[in-house]
PDB file of C-alpha atoms in Angstrom:
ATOM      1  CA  UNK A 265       0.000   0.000   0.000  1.00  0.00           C
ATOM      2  CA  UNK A 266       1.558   3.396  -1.135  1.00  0.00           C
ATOM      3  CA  UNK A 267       2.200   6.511   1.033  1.00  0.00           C
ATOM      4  CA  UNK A 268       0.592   9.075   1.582  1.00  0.00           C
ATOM      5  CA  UNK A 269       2.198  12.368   1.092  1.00  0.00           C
ATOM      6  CA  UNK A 270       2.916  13.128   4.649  1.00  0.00           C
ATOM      7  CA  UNK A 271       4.439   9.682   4.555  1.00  0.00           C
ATOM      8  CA  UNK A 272       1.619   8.107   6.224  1.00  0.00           C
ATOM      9  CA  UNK A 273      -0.105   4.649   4.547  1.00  0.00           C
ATOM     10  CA  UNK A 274      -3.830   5.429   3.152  1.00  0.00           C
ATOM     11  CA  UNK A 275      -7.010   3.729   5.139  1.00  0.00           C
ATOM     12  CA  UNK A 276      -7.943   0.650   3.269  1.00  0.00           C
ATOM     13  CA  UNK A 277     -11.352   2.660   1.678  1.00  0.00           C
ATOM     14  CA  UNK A 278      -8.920   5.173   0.264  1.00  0.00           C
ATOM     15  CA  UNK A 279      -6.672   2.524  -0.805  1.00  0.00           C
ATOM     16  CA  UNK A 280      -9.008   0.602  -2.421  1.00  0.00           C
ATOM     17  CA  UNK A 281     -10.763   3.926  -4.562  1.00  0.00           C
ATOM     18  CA  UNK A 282      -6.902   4.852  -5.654  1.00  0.00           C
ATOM     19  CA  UNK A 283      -6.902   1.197  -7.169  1.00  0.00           C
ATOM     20  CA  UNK A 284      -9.449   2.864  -9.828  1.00  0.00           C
ATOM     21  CA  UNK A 285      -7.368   5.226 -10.521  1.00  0.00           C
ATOM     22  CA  UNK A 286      -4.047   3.816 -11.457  1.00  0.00           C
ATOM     23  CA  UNK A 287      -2.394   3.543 -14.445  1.00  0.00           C
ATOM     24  CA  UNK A 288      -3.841  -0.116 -15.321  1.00  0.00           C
ATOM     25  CA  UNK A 289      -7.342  -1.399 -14.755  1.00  0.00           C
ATOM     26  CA  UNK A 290      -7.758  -3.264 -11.181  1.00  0.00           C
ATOM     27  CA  UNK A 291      -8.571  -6.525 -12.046  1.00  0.00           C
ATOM     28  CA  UNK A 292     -10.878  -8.017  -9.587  1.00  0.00           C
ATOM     29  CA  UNK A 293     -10.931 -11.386  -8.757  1.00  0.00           C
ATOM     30  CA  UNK A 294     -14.103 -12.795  -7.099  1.00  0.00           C
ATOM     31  CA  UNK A 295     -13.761 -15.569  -4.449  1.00  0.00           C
ATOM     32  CA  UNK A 296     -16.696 -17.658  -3.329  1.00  0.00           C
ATOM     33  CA  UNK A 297     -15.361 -19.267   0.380  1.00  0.00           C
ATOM     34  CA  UNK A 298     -12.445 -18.607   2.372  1.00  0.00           C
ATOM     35  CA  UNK A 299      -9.962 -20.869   0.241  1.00  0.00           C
ATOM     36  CA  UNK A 300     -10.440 -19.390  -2.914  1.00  0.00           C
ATOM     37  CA  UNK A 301     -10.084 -16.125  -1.332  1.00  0.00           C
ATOM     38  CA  UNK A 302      -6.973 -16.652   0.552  1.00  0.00           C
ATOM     39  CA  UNK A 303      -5.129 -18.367  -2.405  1.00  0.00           C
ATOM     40  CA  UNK A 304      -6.401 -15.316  -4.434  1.00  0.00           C
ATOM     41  CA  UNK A 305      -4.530 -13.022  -1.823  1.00  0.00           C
ATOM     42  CA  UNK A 306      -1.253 -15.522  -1.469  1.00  0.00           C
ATOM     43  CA  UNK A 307      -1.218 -14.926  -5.554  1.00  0.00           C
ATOM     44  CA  UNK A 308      -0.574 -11.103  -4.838  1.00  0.00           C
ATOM     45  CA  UNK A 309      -4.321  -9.244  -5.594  1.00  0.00           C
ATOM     46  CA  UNK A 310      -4.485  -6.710  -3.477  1.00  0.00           C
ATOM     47  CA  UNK A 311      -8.071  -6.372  -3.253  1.00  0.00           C
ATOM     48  CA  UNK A 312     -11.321  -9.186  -4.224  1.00  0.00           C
ATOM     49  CA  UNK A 313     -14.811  -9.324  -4.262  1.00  0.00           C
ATOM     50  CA  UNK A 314     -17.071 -12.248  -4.131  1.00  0.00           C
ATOM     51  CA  UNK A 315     -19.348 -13.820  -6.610  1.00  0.00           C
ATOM     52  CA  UNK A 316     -23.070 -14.242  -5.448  1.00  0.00           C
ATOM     53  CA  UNK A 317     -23.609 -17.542  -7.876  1.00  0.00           C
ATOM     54  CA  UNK A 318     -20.319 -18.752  -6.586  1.00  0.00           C
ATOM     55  CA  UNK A 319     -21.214 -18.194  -2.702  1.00  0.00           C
ATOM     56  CA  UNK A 320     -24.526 -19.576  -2.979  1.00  0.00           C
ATOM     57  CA  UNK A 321     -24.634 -22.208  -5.953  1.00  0.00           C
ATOM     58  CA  UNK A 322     -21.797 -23.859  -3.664  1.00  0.00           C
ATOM     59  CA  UNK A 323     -24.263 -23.642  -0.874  1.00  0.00           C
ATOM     60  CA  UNK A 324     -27.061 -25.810  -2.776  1.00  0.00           C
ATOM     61  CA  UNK A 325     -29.145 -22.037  -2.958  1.00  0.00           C
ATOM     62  CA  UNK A 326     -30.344 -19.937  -6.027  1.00  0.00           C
ATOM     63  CA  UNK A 327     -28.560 -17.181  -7.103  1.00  0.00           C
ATOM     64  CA  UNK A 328     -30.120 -13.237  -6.888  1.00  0.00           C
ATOM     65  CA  UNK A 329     -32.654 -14.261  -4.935  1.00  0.00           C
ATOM     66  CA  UNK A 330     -31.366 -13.146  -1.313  1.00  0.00           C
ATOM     67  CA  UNK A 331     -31.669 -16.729  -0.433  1.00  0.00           C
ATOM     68  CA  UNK A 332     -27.819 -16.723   0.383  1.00  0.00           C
ATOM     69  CA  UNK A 333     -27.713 -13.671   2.066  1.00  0.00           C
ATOM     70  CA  UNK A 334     -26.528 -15.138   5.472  1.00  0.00           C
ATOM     71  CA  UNK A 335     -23.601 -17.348   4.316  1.00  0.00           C
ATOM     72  CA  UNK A 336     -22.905 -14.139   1.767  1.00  0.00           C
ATOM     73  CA  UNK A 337     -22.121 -12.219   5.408  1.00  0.00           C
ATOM     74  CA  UNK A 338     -20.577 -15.186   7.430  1.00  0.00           C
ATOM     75  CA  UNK A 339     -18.265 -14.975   4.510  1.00  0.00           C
ATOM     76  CA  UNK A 340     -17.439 -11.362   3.967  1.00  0.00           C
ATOM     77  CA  UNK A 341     -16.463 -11.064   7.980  1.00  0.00           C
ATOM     78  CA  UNK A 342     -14.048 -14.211   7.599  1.00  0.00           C
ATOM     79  CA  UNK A 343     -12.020 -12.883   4.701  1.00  0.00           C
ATOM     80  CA  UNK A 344     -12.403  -9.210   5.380  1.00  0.00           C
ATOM     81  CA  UNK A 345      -9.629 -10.633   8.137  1.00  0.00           C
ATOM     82  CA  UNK A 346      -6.986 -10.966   5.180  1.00  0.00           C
ATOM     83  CA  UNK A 347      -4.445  -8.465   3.842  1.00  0.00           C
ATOM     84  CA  UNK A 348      -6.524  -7.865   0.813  1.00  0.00           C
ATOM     85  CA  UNK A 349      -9.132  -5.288   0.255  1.00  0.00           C
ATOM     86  CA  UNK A 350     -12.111  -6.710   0.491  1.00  0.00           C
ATOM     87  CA  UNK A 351     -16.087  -6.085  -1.831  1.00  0.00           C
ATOM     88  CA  UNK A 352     -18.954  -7.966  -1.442  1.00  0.00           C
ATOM     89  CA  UNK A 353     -21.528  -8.764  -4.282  1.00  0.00           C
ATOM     90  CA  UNK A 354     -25.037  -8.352  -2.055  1.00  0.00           C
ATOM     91  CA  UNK A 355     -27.151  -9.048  -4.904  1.00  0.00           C
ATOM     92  CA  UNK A 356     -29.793  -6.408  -4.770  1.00  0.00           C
ATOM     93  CA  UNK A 357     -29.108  -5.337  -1.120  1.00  0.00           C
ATOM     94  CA  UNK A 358     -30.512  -8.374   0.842  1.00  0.00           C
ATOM     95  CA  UNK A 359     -33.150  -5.613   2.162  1.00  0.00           C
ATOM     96  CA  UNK A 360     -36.692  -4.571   0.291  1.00  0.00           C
ATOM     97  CA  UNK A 361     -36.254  -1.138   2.020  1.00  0.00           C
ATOM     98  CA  UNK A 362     -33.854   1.266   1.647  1.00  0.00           C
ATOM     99  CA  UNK A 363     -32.492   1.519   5.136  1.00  0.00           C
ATOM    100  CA  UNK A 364     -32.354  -2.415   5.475  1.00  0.00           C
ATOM    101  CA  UNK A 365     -29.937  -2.299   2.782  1.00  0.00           C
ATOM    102  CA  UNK A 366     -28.027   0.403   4.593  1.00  0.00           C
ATOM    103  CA  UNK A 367     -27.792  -1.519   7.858  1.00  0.00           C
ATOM    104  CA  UNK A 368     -26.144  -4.472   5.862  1.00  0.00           C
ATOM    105  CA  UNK A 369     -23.520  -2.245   4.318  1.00  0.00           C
ATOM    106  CA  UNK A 370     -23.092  -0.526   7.765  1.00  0.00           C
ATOM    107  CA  UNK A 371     -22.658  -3.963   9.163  1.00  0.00           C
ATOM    108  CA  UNK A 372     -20.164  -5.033   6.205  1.00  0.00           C
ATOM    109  CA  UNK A 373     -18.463  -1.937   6.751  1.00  0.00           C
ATOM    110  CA  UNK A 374     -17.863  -2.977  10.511  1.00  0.00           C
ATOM    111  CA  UNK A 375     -16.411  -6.030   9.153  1.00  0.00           C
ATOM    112  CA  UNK A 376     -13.760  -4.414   7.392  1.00  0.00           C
ATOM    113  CA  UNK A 377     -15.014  -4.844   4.082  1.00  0.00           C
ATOM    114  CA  UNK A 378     -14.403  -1.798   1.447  1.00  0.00           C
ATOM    115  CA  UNK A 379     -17.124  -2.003  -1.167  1.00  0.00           C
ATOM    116  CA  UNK A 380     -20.224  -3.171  -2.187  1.00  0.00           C
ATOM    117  CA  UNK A 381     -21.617  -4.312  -5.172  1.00  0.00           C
ATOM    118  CA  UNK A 382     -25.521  -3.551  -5.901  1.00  0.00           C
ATOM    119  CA  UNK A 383     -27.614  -4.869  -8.539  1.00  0.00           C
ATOM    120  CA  UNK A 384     -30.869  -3.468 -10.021  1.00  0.00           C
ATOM    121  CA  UNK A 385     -32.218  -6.445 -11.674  1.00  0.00           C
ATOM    122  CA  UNK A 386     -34.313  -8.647 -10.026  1.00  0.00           C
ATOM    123  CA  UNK A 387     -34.914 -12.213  -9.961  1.00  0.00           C
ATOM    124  CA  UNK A 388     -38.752 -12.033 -12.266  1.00  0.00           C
ATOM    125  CA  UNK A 389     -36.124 -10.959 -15.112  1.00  0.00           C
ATOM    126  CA  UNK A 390     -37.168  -7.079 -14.503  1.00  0.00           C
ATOM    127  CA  UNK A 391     -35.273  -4.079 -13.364  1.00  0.00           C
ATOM    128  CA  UNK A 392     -36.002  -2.342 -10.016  1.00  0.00           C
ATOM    129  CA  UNK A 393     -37.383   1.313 -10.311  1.00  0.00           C
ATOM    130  CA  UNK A 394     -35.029   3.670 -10.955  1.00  0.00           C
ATOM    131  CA  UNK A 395     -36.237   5.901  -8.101  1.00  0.00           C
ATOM    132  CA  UNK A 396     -36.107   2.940  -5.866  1.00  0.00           C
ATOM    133  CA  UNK A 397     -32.645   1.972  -6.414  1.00  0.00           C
ATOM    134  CA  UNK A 398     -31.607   5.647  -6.159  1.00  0.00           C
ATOM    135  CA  UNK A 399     -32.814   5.787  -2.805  1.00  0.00           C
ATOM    136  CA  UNK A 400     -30.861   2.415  -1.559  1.00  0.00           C
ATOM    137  CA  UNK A 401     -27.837   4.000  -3.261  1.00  0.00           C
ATOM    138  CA  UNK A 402     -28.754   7.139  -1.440  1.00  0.00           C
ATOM    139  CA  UNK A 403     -29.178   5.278   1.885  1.00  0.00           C
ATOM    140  CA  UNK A 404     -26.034   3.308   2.000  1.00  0.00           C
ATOM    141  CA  UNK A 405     -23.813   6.259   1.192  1.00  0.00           C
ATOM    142  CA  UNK A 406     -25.593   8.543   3.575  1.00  0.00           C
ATOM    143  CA  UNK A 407     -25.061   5.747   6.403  1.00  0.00           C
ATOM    144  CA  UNK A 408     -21.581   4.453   5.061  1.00  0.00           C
ATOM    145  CA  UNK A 409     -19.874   7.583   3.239  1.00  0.00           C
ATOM    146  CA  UNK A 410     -16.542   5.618   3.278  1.00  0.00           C
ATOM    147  CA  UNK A 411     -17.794   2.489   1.797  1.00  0.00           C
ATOM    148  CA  UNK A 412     -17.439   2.345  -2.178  1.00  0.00           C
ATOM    149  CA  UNK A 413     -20.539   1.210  -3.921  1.00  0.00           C
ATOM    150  CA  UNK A 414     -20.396  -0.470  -7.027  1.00  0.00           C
ATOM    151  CA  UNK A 415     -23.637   0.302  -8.595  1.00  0.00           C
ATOM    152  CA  UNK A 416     -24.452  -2.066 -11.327  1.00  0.00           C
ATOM    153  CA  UNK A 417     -27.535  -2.331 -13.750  1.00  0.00           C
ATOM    154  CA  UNK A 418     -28.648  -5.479 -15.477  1.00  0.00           C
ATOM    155  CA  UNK A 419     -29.968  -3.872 -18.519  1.00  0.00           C
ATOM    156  CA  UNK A 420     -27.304  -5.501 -20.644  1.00  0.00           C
ATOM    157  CA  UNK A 421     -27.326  -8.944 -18.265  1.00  0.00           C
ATOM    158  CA  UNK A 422     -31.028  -9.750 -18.341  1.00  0.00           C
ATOM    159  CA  UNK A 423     -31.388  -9.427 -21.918  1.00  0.00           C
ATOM    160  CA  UNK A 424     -27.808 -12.107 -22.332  1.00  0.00           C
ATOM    161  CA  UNK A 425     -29.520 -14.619 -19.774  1.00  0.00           C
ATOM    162  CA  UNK A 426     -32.597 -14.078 -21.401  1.00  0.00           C
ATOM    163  CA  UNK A 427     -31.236 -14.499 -24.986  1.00  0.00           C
ATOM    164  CA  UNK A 428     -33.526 -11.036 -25.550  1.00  0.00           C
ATOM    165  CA  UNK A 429     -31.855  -8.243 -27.731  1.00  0.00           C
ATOM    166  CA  UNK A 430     -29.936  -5.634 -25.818  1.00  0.00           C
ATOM    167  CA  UNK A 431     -32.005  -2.319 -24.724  1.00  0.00           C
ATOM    168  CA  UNK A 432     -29.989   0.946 -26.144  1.00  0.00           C
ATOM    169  CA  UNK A 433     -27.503   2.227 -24.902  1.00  0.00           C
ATOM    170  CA  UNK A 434     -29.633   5.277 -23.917  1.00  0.00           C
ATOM    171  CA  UNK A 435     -31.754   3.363 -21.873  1.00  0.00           C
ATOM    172  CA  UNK A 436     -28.819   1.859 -19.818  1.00  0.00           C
ATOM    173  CA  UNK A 437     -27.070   6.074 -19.668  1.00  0.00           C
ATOM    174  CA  UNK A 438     -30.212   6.939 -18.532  1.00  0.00           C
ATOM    175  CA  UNK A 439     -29.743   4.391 -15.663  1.00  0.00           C
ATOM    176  CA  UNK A 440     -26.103   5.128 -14.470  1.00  0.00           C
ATOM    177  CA  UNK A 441     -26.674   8.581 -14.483  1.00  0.00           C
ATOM    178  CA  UNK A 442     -29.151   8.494 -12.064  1.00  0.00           C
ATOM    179  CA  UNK A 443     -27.604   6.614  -9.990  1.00  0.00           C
ATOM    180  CA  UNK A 444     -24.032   8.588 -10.204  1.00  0.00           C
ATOM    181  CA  UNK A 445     -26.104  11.531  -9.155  1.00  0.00           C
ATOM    182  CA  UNK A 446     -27.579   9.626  -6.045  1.00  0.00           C
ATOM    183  CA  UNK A 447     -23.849   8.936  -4.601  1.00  0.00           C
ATOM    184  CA  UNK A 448     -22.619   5.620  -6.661  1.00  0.00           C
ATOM    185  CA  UNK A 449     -18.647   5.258  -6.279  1.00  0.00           C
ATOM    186  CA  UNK A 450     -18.127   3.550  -9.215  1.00  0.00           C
ATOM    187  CA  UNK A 451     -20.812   1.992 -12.455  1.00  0.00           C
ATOM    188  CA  UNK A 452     -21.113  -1.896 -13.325  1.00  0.00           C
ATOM    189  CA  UNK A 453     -22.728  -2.680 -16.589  1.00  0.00           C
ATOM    190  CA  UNK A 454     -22.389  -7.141 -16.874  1.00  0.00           C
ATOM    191  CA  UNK A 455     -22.911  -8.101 -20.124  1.00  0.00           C
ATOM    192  CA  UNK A 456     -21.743  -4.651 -22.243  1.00  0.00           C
ATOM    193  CA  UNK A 457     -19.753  -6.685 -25.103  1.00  0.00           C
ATOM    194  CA  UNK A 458     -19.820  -3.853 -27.495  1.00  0.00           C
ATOM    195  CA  UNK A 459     -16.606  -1.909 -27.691  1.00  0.00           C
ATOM    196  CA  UNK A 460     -17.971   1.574 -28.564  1.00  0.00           C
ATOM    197  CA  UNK A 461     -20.655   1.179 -26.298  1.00  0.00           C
ATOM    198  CA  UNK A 462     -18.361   0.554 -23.669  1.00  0.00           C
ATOM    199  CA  UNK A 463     -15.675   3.323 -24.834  1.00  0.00           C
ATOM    200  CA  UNK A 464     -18.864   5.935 -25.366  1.00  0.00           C
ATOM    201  CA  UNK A 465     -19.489   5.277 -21.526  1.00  0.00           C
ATOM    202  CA  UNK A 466     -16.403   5.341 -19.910  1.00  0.00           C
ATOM    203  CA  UNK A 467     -16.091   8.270 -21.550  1.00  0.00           C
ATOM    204  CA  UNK A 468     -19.286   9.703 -20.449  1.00  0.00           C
ATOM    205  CA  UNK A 469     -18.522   8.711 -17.009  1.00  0.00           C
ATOM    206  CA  UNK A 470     -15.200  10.381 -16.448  1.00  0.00           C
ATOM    207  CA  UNK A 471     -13.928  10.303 -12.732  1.00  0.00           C
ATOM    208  CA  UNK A 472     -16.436   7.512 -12.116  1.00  0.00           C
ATOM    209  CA  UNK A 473     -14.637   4.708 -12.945  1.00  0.00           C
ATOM    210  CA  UNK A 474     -16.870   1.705 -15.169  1.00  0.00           C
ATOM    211  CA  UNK A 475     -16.758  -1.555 -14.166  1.00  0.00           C
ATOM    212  CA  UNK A 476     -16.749  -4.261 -17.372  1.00  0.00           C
ATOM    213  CA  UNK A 477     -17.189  -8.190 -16.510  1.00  0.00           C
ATOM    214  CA  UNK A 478     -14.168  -9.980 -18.545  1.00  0.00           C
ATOM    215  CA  UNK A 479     -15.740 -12.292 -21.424  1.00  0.00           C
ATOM    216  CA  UNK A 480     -13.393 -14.594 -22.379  1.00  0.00           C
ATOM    217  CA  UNK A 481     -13.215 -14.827 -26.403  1.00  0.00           C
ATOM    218  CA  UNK A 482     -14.963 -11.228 -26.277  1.00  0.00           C
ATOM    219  CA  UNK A 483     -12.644  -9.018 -24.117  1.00  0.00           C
ATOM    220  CA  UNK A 484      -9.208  -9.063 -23.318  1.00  0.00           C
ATOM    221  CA  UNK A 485      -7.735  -6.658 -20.452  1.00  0.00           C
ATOM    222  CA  UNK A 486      -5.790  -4.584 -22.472  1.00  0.00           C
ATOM    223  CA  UNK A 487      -8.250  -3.858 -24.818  1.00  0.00           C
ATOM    224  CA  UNK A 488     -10.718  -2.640 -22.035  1.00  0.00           C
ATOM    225  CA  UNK A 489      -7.844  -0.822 -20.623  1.00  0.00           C
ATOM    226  CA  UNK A 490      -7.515   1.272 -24.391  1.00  0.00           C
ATOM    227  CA  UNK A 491     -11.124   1.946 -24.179  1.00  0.00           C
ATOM    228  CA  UNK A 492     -10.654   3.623 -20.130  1.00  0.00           C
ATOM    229  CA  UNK A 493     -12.482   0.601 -18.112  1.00  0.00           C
ATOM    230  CA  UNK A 494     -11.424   1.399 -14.682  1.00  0.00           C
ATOM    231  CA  UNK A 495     -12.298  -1.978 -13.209  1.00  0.00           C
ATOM    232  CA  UNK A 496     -12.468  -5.877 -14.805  1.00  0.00           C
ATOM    233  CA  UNK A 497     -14.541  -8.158 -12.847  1.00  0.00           C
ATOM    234  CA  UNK A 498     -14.489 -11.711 -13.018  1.00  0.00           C
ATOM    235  CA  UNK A 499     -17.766 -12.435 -12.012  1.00  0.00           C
ATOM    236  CA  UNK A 500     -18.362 -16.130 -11.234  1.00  0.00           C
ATOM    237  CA  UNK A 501     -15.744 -17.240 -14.163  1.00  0.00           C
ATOM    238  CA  UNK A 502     -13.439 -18.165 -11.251  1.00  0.00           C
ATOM    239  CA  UNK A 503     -15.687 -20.518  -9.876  1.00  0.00           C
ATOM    240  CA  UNK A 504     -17.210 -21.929 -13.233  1.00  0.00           C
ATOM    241  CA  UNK A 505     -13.688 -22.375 -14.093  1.00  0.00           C
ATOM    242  CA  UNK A 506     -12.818 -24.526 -10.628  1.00  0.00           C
ATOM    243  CA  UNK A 507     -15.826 -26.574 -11.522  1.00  0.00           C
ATOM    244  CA  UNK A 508     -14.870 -27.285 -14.441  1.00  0.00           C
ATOM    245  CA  UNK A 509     -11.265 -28.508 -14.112  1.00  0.00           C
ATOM    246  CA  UNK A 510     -12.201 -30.498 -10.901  1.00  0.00           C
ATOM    247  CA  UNK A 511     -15.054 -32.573 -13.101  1.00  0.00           C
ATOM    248  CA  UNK A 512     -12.542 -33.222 -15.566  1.00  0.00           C
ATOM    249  CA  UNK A 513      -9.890 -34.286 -13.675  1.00  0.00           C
ATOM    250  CA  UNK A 514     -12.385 -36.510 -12.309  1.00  0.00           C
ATOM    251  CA  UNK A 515     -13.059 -37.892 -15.429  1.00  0.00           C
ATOM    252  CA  UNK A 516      -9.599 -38.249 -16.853  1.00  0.00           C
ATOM    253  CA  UNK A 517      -8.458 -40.448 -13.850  1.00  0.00           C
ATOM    254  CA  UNK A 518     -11.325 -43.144 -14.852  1.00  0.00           C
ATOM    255  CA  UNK A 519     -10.843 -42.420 -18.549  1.00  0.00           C
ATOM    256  CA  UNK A 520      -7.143 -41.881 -19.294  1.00  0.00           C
ATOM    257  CA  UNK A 521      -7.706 -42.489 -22.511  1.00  0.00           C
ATOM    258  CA  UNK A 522     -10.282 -40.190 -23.965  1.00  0.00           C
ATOM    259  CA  UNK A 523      -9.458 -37.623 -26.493  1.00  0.00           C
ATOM    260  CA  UNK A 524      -7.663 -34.685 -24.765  1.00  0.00           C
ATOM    261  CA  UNK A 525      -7.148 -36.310 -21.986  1.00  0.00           C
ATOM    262  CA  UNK A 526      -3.670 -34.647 -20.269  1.00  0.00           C
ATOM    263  CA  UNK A 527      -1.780 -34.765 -16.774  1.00  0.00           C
ATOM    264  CA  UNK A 528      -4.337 -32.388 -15.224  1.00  0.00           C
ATOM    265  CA  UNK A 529      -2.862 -32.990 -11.842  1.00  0.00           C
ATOM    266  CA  UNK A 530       0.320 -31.640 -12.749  1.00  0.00           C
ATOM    267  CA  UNK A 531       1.398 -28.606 -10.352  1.00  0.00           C
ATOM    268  CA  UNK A 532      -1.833 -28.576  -8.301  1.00  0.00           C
ATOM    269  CA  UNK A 533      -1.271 -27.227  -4.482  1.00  0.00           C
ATOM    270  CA  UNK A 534      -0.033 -29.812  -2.456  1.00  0.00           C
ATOM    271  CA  UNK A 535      -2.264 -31.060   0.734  1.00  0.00           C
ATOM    272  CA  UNK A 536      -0.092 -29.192   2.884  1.00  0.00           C
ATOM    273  CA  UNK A 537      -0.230 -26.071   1.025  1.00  0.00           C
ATOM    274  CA  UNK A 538      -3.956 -26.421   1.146  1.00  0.00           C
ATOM    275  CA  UNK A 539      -4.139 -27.002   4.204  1.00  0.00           C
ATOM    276  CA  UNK A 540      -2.395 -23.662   5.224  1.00  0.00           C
ATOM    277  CA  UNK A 541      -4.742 -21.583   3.699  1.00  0.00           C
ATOM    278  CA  UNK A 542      -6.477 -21.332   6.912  1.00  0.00           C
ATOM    279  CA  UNK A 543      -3.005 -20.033   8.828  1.00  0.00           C
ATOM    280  CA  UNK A 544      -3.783 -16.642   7.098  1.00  0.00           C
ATOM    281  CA  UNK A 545      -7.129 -16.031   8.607  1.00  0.00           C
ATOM    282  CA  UNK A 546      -5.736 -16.579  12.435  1.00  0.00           C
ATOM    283  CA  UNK A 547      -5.284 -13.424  14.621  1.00  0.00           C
ATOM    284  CA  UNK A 548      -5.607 -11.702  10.880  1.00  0.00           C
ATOM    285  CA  UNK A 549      -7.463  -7.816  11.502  1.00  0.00           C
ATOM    286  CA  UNK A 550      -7.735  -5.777   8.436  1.00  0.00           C
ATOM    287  CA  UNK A 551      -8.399  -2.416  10.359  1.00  0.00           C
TER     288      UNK A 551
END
């Protein structure tokens, strides 16, 4: 963590905004229990966020639906304990009214967590009203000045899950404005493939930095770096990704001979480096 210029280290929320603000992109990778989070830190990120779908499809729950909104918090006060900088995906505030949204983020903020991610669509595949979602945004920052929320708008996501088309880009402006106006630290738009879309944003944003989740085969850092995306998200690609290789692993052990089949155990963390993850949460304070 840099210096201040009276020589004096910056608190972790400052630390964490200054991260949007560098010369590259932060690229943000999202954890989804305390292992992946704690490897994540041991690889040198200095700050991650989680992934809702990886938090609560690994806890046999729905995503966006609040349903994992407990283990979501159990989690965010174990690995706000690491030397990382810590943001939590809370779906769509894990409150129907504005101050119950607030008290969570006052409650993360305790924690040690930095940020907070925010969502506006819900889970009936529509968007929350714009006034509403002002007036969480408006809430949390009036209760938690310090704490950097993340606001993000499906309007790009539910049409991609929904295989609709993609509203205009007017409608999603329209959207992020609003909700830059009602305190939002920074603006998450999942889904936005297009380049100029995304470059006619940024742009439009300025200070505010615009947070783009990474499509593999669509987006590659530096390329959202040339168009000024402040922050890359990984979203639940992490865990997807984990799922993935551990399933086919599986299968290559009882089929060593199917096509593609490779040495996928080759360099994998060793039980005892494994089991160590756990030394970094002990007597570990992030404040």
């Amino acid at each position: 963590m840099s210096d201040t210029s009276d020589g004096r280290a910056p608190d972790r929320p400052t630390a964490f905004r200054r991260l949007h603000h560098g010369d590259r992109p932060l690229l943000l990778p999202n954890a989804w229990d305390h292992a992946s989070a704690a490897a994540l830190v041991r690889r040198g990120f200095p700050a991650i966020g989680t992934t809702s779908l990886g938090v609560a499809a690994a806890a046999g729950l729905p995503d966006a639906t609040g349903a994992a909104r407990d283990g979501t918090l159990a989690l965010a006060r174990g690995i706000a304990r690491l030397p990382a900088l810590v943001t939590v995906d809370i779906e769509g505030g894990f409150g129907d009214r504005p101050e119950e949204v607030a008290a969570v983020a006052a409650e993360l903020d305790r924690a040690g967590v930095v940020g907070v991610n925010i969502e506006d669509g819900r889970p009936d595949g529509t968007l929350a009203p714009l006034a509403r979602q002002c007036a969480v945004i408006e809430a949390v920052k009036e209760r938690v000045p310090g704490l950097f929320v993340n606001a993000r708008t499906d309007t790009h996501w539910l049409a991609a899950i929904g295989g609709g088309t993609p509203p205009s880009l007017a409608t999603t402006a329209e959207r992020i404005e609003a909700y830059v106006r009602a305190g939002a630290d920074g603006i998450f738009v999942p889904a936005l493939i297009d380049e100029q879309n995304i470059g006619a944003l940024a742009d439009d944003l300025g200070e505010t930095p615009l947070n783009i989740l990474f499509t593999p085969g669509r987006h590659t850092y530096e390329r959202l770096a040339e168009l000024g995306v402040r922050r890359i998200s990984c979203g639940s690609l992490l865990f997807r990704a984990a799922l993935d290789h551990a399933v086919e692993l599986a299968w290559s052990i009882a089929h060593p001979d199917a096509p593609g089949h490779a040495d996928q155990a080759a360099d994998l963390p060793s039980y005892t480096e494994a089991q160590s993850l756990a030394d970094d949460f002990t007597g570990a304070d992030p404040t």
